Amino acid sequence: MKLDKKYWKNRYHDKQTRWDIGFASPPLITYFDQLINYNTKILIPGCGNAYEAEYLFRKGFKNVYILDHVEDVLLNFKKRCPEFPSDNLICDDFFKHTNTFDLIIEQTFFCAIPPEQREEYVQKMAALLSSKGKIVGLLFDTKFNHKGPPFGGRKKEYELLFSNYFTIKTLENCYNSIDPRMGNELFFIFEKQY
Ligand SMILES: C[S@@+](CC[C@H](N)C(=O)[O-])C[C@H]1O[C@@H](n2cnc3c(N)ncnc32)[C@H](O)[C@@H]1O
């Protein structure tokens, strides 16, 4: 199974989008609500319907960028949130994108990437962050018994994977997950080491 742009476009077209919770994820809202610098340059890669971006934007964060390789989701987002600047909608392959951000938000993007590309994901995240920038978000703390995404993982694996480039500031059981993910999700803050 090739998890390319066509695969994801078809998932949206066929409405096979069980990952899509339909609103900004509560643990991320809790994190956003304590941020004080509204100029922070934020990227949400593999954004899908990007409810978190809408939340941030409506709260006053104007330097928010969303990235997905499926154009349709970006067009839908623009319909839902027409005031969001078109220049901040990035239709690109995450692995090919070049720019730098202060903060990157992870929400069911890592679990969509084939496990053999995880090392590349971590390197790319580091490359996309400014000095001491952070990735913040959620990771599954469970293994799945099916082929294809979502791909699960465990805390120990994530520690090993990310610690080459990032300082693990927080990686803990998430207390405010949505019900279907409760007990199977970790909230994390990783800071780039250089
Ligand atoms: C499981 S969905 C999650 C969407 C969104 N984060 C959410 O929580 O609803 C994964 C998303 O990543 C996008 N994606 C997967 N691989 C990508 C890549 N290499 N570059 C850009 N987007 C990618 C897919 O198109 C899809 O929208």
PDB file of C-alpha atoms and ligand atoms in Angstrom:
ATOM      1  CA  MET A   1       0.000   0.000   0.000  1.00  0.00           C
ATOM      2  CA  LYS A   2       1.513   3.293  -1.079  1.00  0.00           C
ATOM      3  CA  LEU A   3       0.512   6.116   1.268  1.00  0.00           C
ATOM      4  CA  ASP A   4       0.859   8.843  -1.302  1.00  0.00           C
ATOM      5  CA  LYS A   5      -1.203  11.906  -2.107  1.00  0.00           C
ATOM      6  CA  LYS A   6      -3.636   9.819  -4.199  1.00  0.00           C
ATOM      7  CA  TYR A   7      -4.257   7.442  -1.278  1.00  0.00           C
ATOM      8  CA  TRP A   8      -5.141  10.332   1.073  1.00  0.00           C
ATOM      9  CA  LYS A   9      -7.190  12.173  -1.542  1.00  0.00           C
ATOM     10  CA  ASN A  10      -9.271   9.003  -2.009  1.00  0.00           C
ATOM     11  CA  ARG A  11      -9.735   8.605   1.747  1.00  0.00           C
ATOM     12  CA  TYR A  12     -11.270  12.096   1.866  1.00  0.00           C
ATOM     13  CA  HIS A  13     -13.275  11.498  -1.293  1.00  0.00           C
ATOM     14  CA  ASP A  14     -14.667   8.191   0.080  1.00  0.00           C
ATOM     15  CA  LYS A  15     -15.296   9.801   3.487  1.00  0.00           C
ATOM     16  CA  GLN A  16     -13.020   7.232   5.146  1.00  0.00           C
ATOM     17  CA  THR A  17     -11.804   9.750   7.700  1.00  0.00           C
ATOM     18  CA  ARG A  18     -12.245   8.187  11.125  1.00  0.00           C
ATOM     19  CA  TRP A  19      -9.296  10.237  12.421  1.00  0.00           C
ATOM     20  CA  ASP A  20     -11.280  13.424  11.899  1.00  0.00           C
ATOM     21  CA  ILE A  21     -12.846  14.352  15.245  1.00  0.00           C
ATOM     22  CA  GLY A  22     -14.678  17.387  13.837  1.00  0.00           C
ATOM     23  CA  PHE A  23     -13.332  19.931  16.344  1.00  0.00           C
ATOM     24  CA  ALA A  24     -10.029  21.109  17.808  1.00  0.00           C
ATOM     25  CA  SER A  25      -8.557  18.455  20.065  1.00  0.00           C
ATOM     26  CA  PRO A  26      -9.130  19.377  23.766  1.00  0.00           C
ATOM     27  CA  PRO A  27      -5.529  18.673  24.923  1.00  0.00           C
ATOM     28  CA  LEU A  28      -4.260  21.006  22.213  1.00  0.00           C
ATOM     29  CA  ILE A  29      -6.794  23.682  23.145  1.00  0.00           C
ATOM     30  CA  THR A  30      -5.520  23.486  26.740  1.00  0.00           C
ATOM     31  CA  TYR A  31      -1.991  23.981  25.436  1.00  0.00           C
ATOM     32  CA  PHE A  32      -2.975  26.837  23.088  1.00  0.00           C
ATOM     33  CA  ASP A  33      -4.875  28.651  25.824  1.00  0.00           C
ATOM     34  CA  GLN A  34      -1.726  29.196  27.880  1.00  0.00           C
ATOM     35  CA  LEU A  35       0.363  30.576  24.984  1.00  0.00           C
ATOM     36  CA  ILE A  36       1.059  34.276  25.321  1.00  0.00           C
ATOM     37  CA  ASN A  37       3.001  35.191  22.174  1.00  0.00           C
ATOM     38  CA  TYR A  38       0.422  35.725  19.440  1.00  0.00           C
ATOM     39  CA  ASN A  39       3.191  36.289  16.860  1.00  0.00           C
ATOM     40  CA  THR A  40       4.537  32.744  17.166  1.00  0.00           C
ATOM     41  CA  LYS A  41       4.977  31.264  13.697  1.00  0.00           C
ATOM     42  CA  ILE A  42       3.060  28.007  13.847  1.00  0.00           C
ATOM     43  CA  LEU A  43       2.861  25.121  11.360  1.00  0.00           C
ATOM     44  CA  ILE A  44       0.278  22.340  11.364  1.00  0.00           C
ATOM     45  CA  PRO A  45       1.515  19.668   8.921  1.00  0.00           C
ATOM     46  CA  GLY A  46      -0.787  16.919   7.625  1.00  0.00           C
ATOM     47  CA  CYS A  47      -3.491  19.301   8.768  1.00  0.00           C
ATOM     48  CA  GLY A  48      -6.545  17.653   7.185  1.00  0.00           C
ATOM     49  CA  ASN A  49      -9.550  19.755   8.138  1.00  0.00           C
ATOM     50  CA  ALA A  50      -7.318  21.764  10.489  1.00  0.00           C
ATOM     51  CA  TYR A  51      -9.759  22.561  13.306  1.00  0.00           C
ATOM     52  CA  GLU A  52      -6.786  23.502  15.488  1.00  0.00           C
ATOM     53  CA  ALA A  53      -5.697  26.149  12.964  1.00  0.00           C
ATOM     54  CA  GLU A  54      -9.187  27.629  12.919  1.00  0.00           C
ATOM     55  CA  TYR A  55      -9.192  27.742  16.735  1.00  0.00           C
ATOM     56  CA  LEU A  56      -5.794  29.446  16.864  1.00  0.00           C
ATOM     57  CA  PHE A  57      -6.659  31.910  14.120  1.00  0.00           C
ATOM     58  CA  ARG A  58      -9.954  32.934  15.698  1.00  0.00           C
ATOM     59  CA  LYS A  59      -8.154  33.358  19.019  1.00  0.00           C
ATOM     60  CA  GLY A  60      -5.812  35.922  17.445  1.00  0.00           C
ATOM     61  CA  PHE A  61      -2.788  33.906  16.297  1.00  0.00           C
ATOM     62  CA  LYS A  62      -2.240  35.329  12.813  1.00  0.00           C
ATOM     63  CA  ASN A  63       1.020  33.588  11.957  1.00  0.00           C
ATOM     64  CA  VAL A  64      -0.463  30.118  11.538  1.00  0.00           C
ATOM     65  CA  TYR A  65       0.329  27.952   8.502  1.00  0.00           C
ATOM     66  CA  ILE A  66      -1.364  24.720   7.501  1.00  0.00           C
ATOM     67  CA  LEU A  67       0.157  22.136   5.200  1.00  0.00           C
ATOM     68  CA  ASP A  68      -1.309  19.122   3.450  1.00  0.00           C
ATOM     69  CA  HIS A  69      -0.567  17.513   0.099  1.00  0.00           C
ATOM     70  CA  VAL A  70      -4.301  17.081  -0.612  1.00  0.00           C
ATOM     71  CA  GLU A  71      -5.498  20.368  -2.056  1.00  0.00           C
ATOM     72  CA  ASP A  72      -9.208  19.647  -1.440  1.00  0.00           C
ATOM     73  CA  VAL A  73      -8.826  19.861   2.346  1.00  0.00           C
ATOM     74  CA  LEU A  74      -7.137  23.241   2.083  1.00  0.00           C
ATOM     75  CA  LEU A  75      -9.909  24.517  -0.197  1.00  0.00           C
ATOM     76  CA  ASN A  76     -12.536  23.258   2.254  1.00  0.00           C
ATOM     77  CA  PHE A  77     -10.706  24.965   5.082  1.00  0.00           C
ATOM     78  CA  LYS A  78     -10.684  28.244   3.168  1.00  0.00           C
ATOM     79  CA  LYS A  79     -14.457  27.954   2.677  1.00  0.00           C
ATOM     80  CA  ARG A  80     -14.952  27.356   6.393  1.00  0.00           C
ATOM     81  CA  CYS A  81     -12.532  30.077   7.460  1.00  0.00           C
ATOM     82  CA  PRO A  82     -12.427  32.622   4.566  1.00  0.00           C
ATOM     83  CA  GLU A  83     -10.498  35.228   6.586  1.00  0.00           C
ATOM     84  CA  PHE A  84      -7.529  32.863   6.907  1.00  0.00           C
ATOM     85  CA  PRO A  85      -4.767  34.167   4.577  1.00  0.00           C
ATOM     86  CA  SER A  86      -4.432  32.140   1.368  1.00  0.00           C
ATOM     87  CA  ASP A  87      -0.649  32.533   1.598  1.00  0.00           C
ATOM     88  CA  ASN A  88      -0.726  30.469   4.787  1.00  0.00           C
ATOM     89  CA  LEU A  89      -2.305  27.464   3.077  1.00  0.00           C
ATOM     90  CA  ILE A  90       0.542  25.246   1.910  1.00  0.00           C
ATOM     91  CA  CYS A  91      -0.194  22.484  -0.545  1.00  0.00           C
ATOM     92  CA  ASP A  92       3.028  20.486  -0.426  1.00  0.00           C
ATOM     93  CA  ASP A  93       4.670  17.254   0.547  1.00  0.00           C
ATOM     94  CA  PHE A  94       5.812  17.647   4.148  1.00  0.00           C
ATOM     95  CA  PHE A  95       9.119  15.931   3.334  1.00  0.00           C
ATOM     96  CA  LYS A  96       9.864  18.425   0.554  1.00  0.00           C
ATOM     97  CA  HIS A  97       8.752  21.590   2.288  1.00  0.00           C
ATOM     98  CA  THR A  98      11.325  24.196   3.248  1.00  0.00           C
ATOM     99  CA  ASN A  99      10.637  27.071   5.634  1.00  0.00           C
ATOM    100  CA  THR A 100      11.093  27.570   9.348  1.00  0.00           C
ATOM    101  CA  PHE A 101       8.613  27.845  12.168  1.00  0.00           C
ATOM    102  CA  ASP A 102       8.761  28.444  15.924  1.00  0.00           C
ATOM    103  CA  LEU A 103       6.195  25.835  16.799  1.00  0.00           C
ATOM    104  CA  ILE A 104       4.861  22.768  14.982  1.00  0.00           C
ATOM    105  CA  ILE A 105       1.665  21.048  16.051  1.00  0.00           C
ATOM    106  CA  GLU A 106       1.300  17.273  15.740  1.00  0.00           C
ATOM    107  CA  GLN A 107      -2.170  15.769  15.555  1.00  0.00           C
ATOM    108  CA  THR A 108      -2.568  12.336  13.866  1.00  0.00           C
ATOM    109  CA  PHE A 109       0.067  13.145  11.251  1.00  0.00           C
ATOM    110  CA  PHE A 110       2.930  11.085  12.691  1.00  0.00           C
ATOM    111  CA  CYS A 111       0.662   8.008  12.849  1.00  0.00           C
ATOM    112  CA  ALA A 112      -0.191   8.477   9.162  1.00  0.00           C
ATOM    113  CA  ILE A 113       3.457   8.259   8.085  1.00  0.00           C
ATOM    114  CA  PRO A 114       4.821   4.780   7.247  1.00  0.00           C
ATOM    115  CA  PRO A 115       6.939   3.616  10.230  1.00  0.00           C
ATOM    116  CA  GLU A 116      10.028   3.260   8.023  1.00  0.00           C
ATOM    117  CA  GLN A 117       9.851   7.024   7.439  1.00  0.00           C
ATOM    118  CA  ARG A 118       9.779   7.969  11.133  1.00  0.00           C
ATOM    119  CA  GLU A 119      13.459   8.819  11.313  1.00  0.00           C
ATOM    120  CA  GLU A 120      13.027  11.052   8.260  1.00  0.00           C
ATOM    121  CA  TYR A 121       9.974  12.669   9.903  1.00  0.00           C
ATOM    122  CA  VAL A 122      12.026  13.547  12.993  1.00  0.00           C
ATOM    123  CA  GLN A 123      14.872  14.995  10.913  1.00  0.00           C
ATOM    124  CA  LYS A 124      12.427  16.997   8.823  1.00  0.00           C
ATOM    125  CA  MET A 125      10.688  18.369  11.915  1.00  0.00           C
ATOM    126  CA  ALA A 126      14.067  19.526  13.236  1.00  0.00           C
ATOM    127  CA  ALA A 127      14.906  21.127   9.859  1.00  0.00           C
ATOM    128  CA  LEU A 128      11.574  22.995   9.795  1.00  0.00           C
ATOM    129  CA  LEU A 129      12.056  24.473  13.256  1.00  0.00           C
ATOM    130  CA  SER A 130      13.961  27.604  14.168  1.00  0.00           C
ATOM    131  CA  SER A 131      16.599  27.378  16.899  1.00  0.00           C
ATOM    132  CA  LYS A 132      15.046  25.928  20.081  1.00  0.00           C
ATOM    133  CA  GLY A 133      11.701  25.589  18.305  1.00  0.00           C
ATOM    134  CA  LYS A 134       9.168  23.054  19.584  1.00  0.00           C
ATOM    135  CA  ILE A 135       6.923  20.289  18.323  1.00  0.00           C
ATOM    136  CA  VAL A 136       3.882  19.906  20.530  1.00  0.00           C
ATOM    137  CA  GLY A 137       1.063  17.454  20.192  1.00  0.00           C
ATOM    138  CA  LEU A 138      -0.299  14.003  20.637  1.00  0.00           C
ATOM    139  CA  LEU A 139       1.033  10.538  19.856  1.00  0.00           C
ATOM    140  CA  PHE A 140      -0.740   7.212  20.165  1.00  0.00           C
ATOM    141  CA  ASP A 141       0.437   5.043  23.040  1.00  0.00           C
ATOM    142  CA  THR A 142      -0.918   1.811  21.623  1.00  0.00           C
ATOM    143  CA  LYS A 143      -0.231  -0.725  18.887  1.00  0.00           C
ATOM    144  CA  PHE A 144      -2.869  -1.384  16.247  1.00  0.00           C
ATOM    145  CA  ASN A 145      -3.575  -4.828  14.792  1.00  0.00           C
ATOM    146  CA  HIS A 146      -4.387  -3.729  11.265  1.00  0.00           C
ATOM    147  CA  LYS A 147      -2.391  -3.007   8.138  1.00  0.00           C
ATOM    148  CA  GLY A 148      -2.035   0.613   7.151  1.00  0.00           C
ATOM    149  CA  PRO A 149      -2.574   3.822   9.091  1.00  0.00           C
ATOM    150  CA  PRO A 150      -2.886   4.725  11.867  1.00  0.00           C
ATOM    151  CA  PHE A 151       0.447   3.269  12.926  1.00  0.00           C
ATOM    152  CA  GLY A 152       0.831   3.074  16.667  1.00  0.00           C
ATOM    153  CA  GLY A 153       3.812   3.193  18.957  1.00  0.00           C
ATOM    154  CA  ARG A 154       4.963   3.332  22.554  1.00  0.00           C
ATOM    155  CA  LYS A 155       6.523   5.940  24.806  1.00  0.00           C
ATOM    156  CA  LYS A 156       9.944   4.234  24.892  1.00  0.00           C
ATOM    157  CA  GLU A 157      10.132   4.139  21.066  1.00  0.00           C
ATOM    158  CA  TYR A 158       9.301   7.842  20.846  1.00  0.00           C
ATOM    159  CA  GLU A 159      11.919   8.725  23.448  1.00  0.00           C
ATOM    160  CA  LEU A 160      14.578   6.892  21.450  1.00  0.00           C
ATOM    161  CA  LEU A 161      13.435   8.284  18.127  1.00  0.00           C
ATOM    162  CA  PHE A 162      13.170  11.950  19.036  1.00  0.00           C
ATOM    163  CA  SER A 163      16.017  12.284  21.528  1.00  0.00           C
ATOM    164  CA  ASN A 164      18.681  12.511  18.793  1.00  0.00           C
ATOM    165  CA  TYR A 165      17.377  15.942  17.805  1.00  0.00           C
ATOM    166  CA  PHE A 166      15.039  17.032  20.576  1.00  0.00           C
ATOM    167  CA  THR A 167      14.990  17.501  24.326  1.00  0.00           C
ATOM    168  CA  ILE A 168      11.987  15.676  25.712  1.00  0.00           C
ATOM    169  CA  LYS A 169      10.330  18.339  27.849  1.00  0.00           C
ATOM    170  CA  THR A 170       7.057  16.477  28.337  1.00  0.00           C
ATOM    171  CA  LEU A 171       5.884  13.015  27.224  1.00  0.00           C
ATOM    172  CA  GLU A 172       3.094  11.856  29.445  1.00  0.00           C
ATOM    173  CA  ASN A 173      -0.294  10.162  29.513  1.00  0.00           C
ATOM    174  CA  CYS A 174      -2.842  12.601  28.273  1.00  0.00           C
ATOM    175  CA  TYR A 175      -5.464  13.355  30.958  1.00  0.00           C
ATOM    176  CA  ASN A 176      -7.908  15.204  28.713  1.00  0.00           C
ATOM    177  CA  SER A 177      -8.075  13.067  25.554  1.00  0.00           C
ATOM    178  CA  ILE A 178     -11.377  12.644  23.779  1.00  0.00           C
ATOM    179  CA  ASP A 179     -13.207   9.524  25.080  1.00  0.00           C
ATOM    180  CA  PRO A 180     -12.307   7.133  22.211  1.00  0.00           C
ATOM    181  CA  ARG A 181      -8.588   7.919  22.686  1.00  0.00           C
ATOM    182  CA  MET A 182      -8.532   8.113  26.497  1.00  0.00           C
ATOM    183  CA  GLY A 183      -5.673   6.038  27.911  1.00  0.00           C
ATOM    184  CA  ASN A 184      -4.095   5.564  24.487  1.00  0.00           C
ATOM    185  CA  GLU A 185      -2.615   8.974  23.900  1.00  0.00           C
ATOM    186  CA  LEU A 186       0.503  10.814  25.047  1.00  0.00           C
ATOM    187  CA  PHE A 187       0.819  14.578  25.196  1.00  0.00           C
ATOM    188  CA  PHE A 188       4.290  15.813  24.342  1.00  0.00           C
ATOM    189  CA  ILE A 189       6.506  18.887  24.100  1.00  0.00           C
ATOM    190  CA  PHE A 190       9.839  18.324  22.351  1.00  0.00           C
ATOM    191  CA  GLU A 191      12.324  21.172  22.045  1.00  0.00           C
ATOM    192  CA  LYS A 192      14.917  21.242  19.284  1.00  0.00           C
ATOM    193  CA  GLN A 193      18.363  20.815  20.798  1.00  0.00           C
ATOM    194  CA  TYR A 194      20.168  23.461  18.760  1.00  0.00           C
TER     195      TYR A 194
HETATM  196  C1  LIG B   1      -4.699  10.875   9.463  1.00  0.00           C
HETATM  197  S1  LIG B   1      -4.862  12.348   8.580  1.00  0.00           S
HETATM  198  C2  LIG B   1      -4.871  13.552   9.894  1.00  0.00           C
HETATM  199  C3  LIG B   1      -5.459  14.883   9.507  1.00  0.00           C
HETATM  200  C4  LIG B   1      -5.564  15.904  10.652  1.00  0.00           C
HETATM  201  N1  LIG B   1      -4.286  16.122  11.280  1.00  0.00           N
HETATM  202  C5  LIG B   1      -6.602  15.480  11.670  1.00  0.00           C
HETATM  203  O1  LIG B   1      -6.243  15.198  12.824  1.00  0.00           O
HETATM  204  O2  LIG B   1      -7.788  15.449  11.307  1.00  0.00           O
HETATM  205  C6  LIG B   1      -3.250  12.556   7.880  1.00  0.00           C
HETATM  206  C7  LIG B   1      -3.130  13.767   6.981  1.00  0.00           C
HETATM  207  O3  LIG B   1      -1.774  13.896   6.569  1.00  0.00           O
HETATM  208  C8  LIG B   1      -1.729  14.199   5.178  1.00  0.00           C
HETATM  209  N2  LIG B   1      -0.434  13.714   4.699  1.00  0.00           N
HETATM  210  C9  LIG B   1       0.033  12.440   4.738  1.00  0.00           C
HETATM  211  N3  LIG B   1       1.281  12.382   4.241  1.00  0.00           N
HETATM  212  C10 LIG B   1       1.628  13.650   3.889  1.00  0.00           C
HETATM  213  C11 LIG B   1       2.792  14.239   3.328  1.00  0.00           C
HETATM  214  N4  LIG B   1       3.869  13.511   3.038  1.00  0.00           N
HETATM  215  N5  LIG B   1       2.793  15.564   3.100  1.00  0.00           N
HETATM  216  C12 LIG B   1       1.708  16.324   3.394  1.00  0.00           C
HETATM  217  N6  LIG B   1       0.569  15.819   3.934  1.00  0.00           N
HETATM  218  C13 LIG B   1       0.524  14.508   4.187  1.00  0.00           C
HETATM  219  C14 LIG B   1      -2.935  13.482   4.602  1.00  0.00           C
HETATM  220  O4  LIG B   1      -3.348  14.041   3.382  1.00  0.00           O
HETATM  221  C15 LIG B   1      -3.955  13.678   5.721  1.00  0.00           C
HETATM  222  O5  LIG B   1      -4.674  14.876   5.553  1.00  0.00           O
END
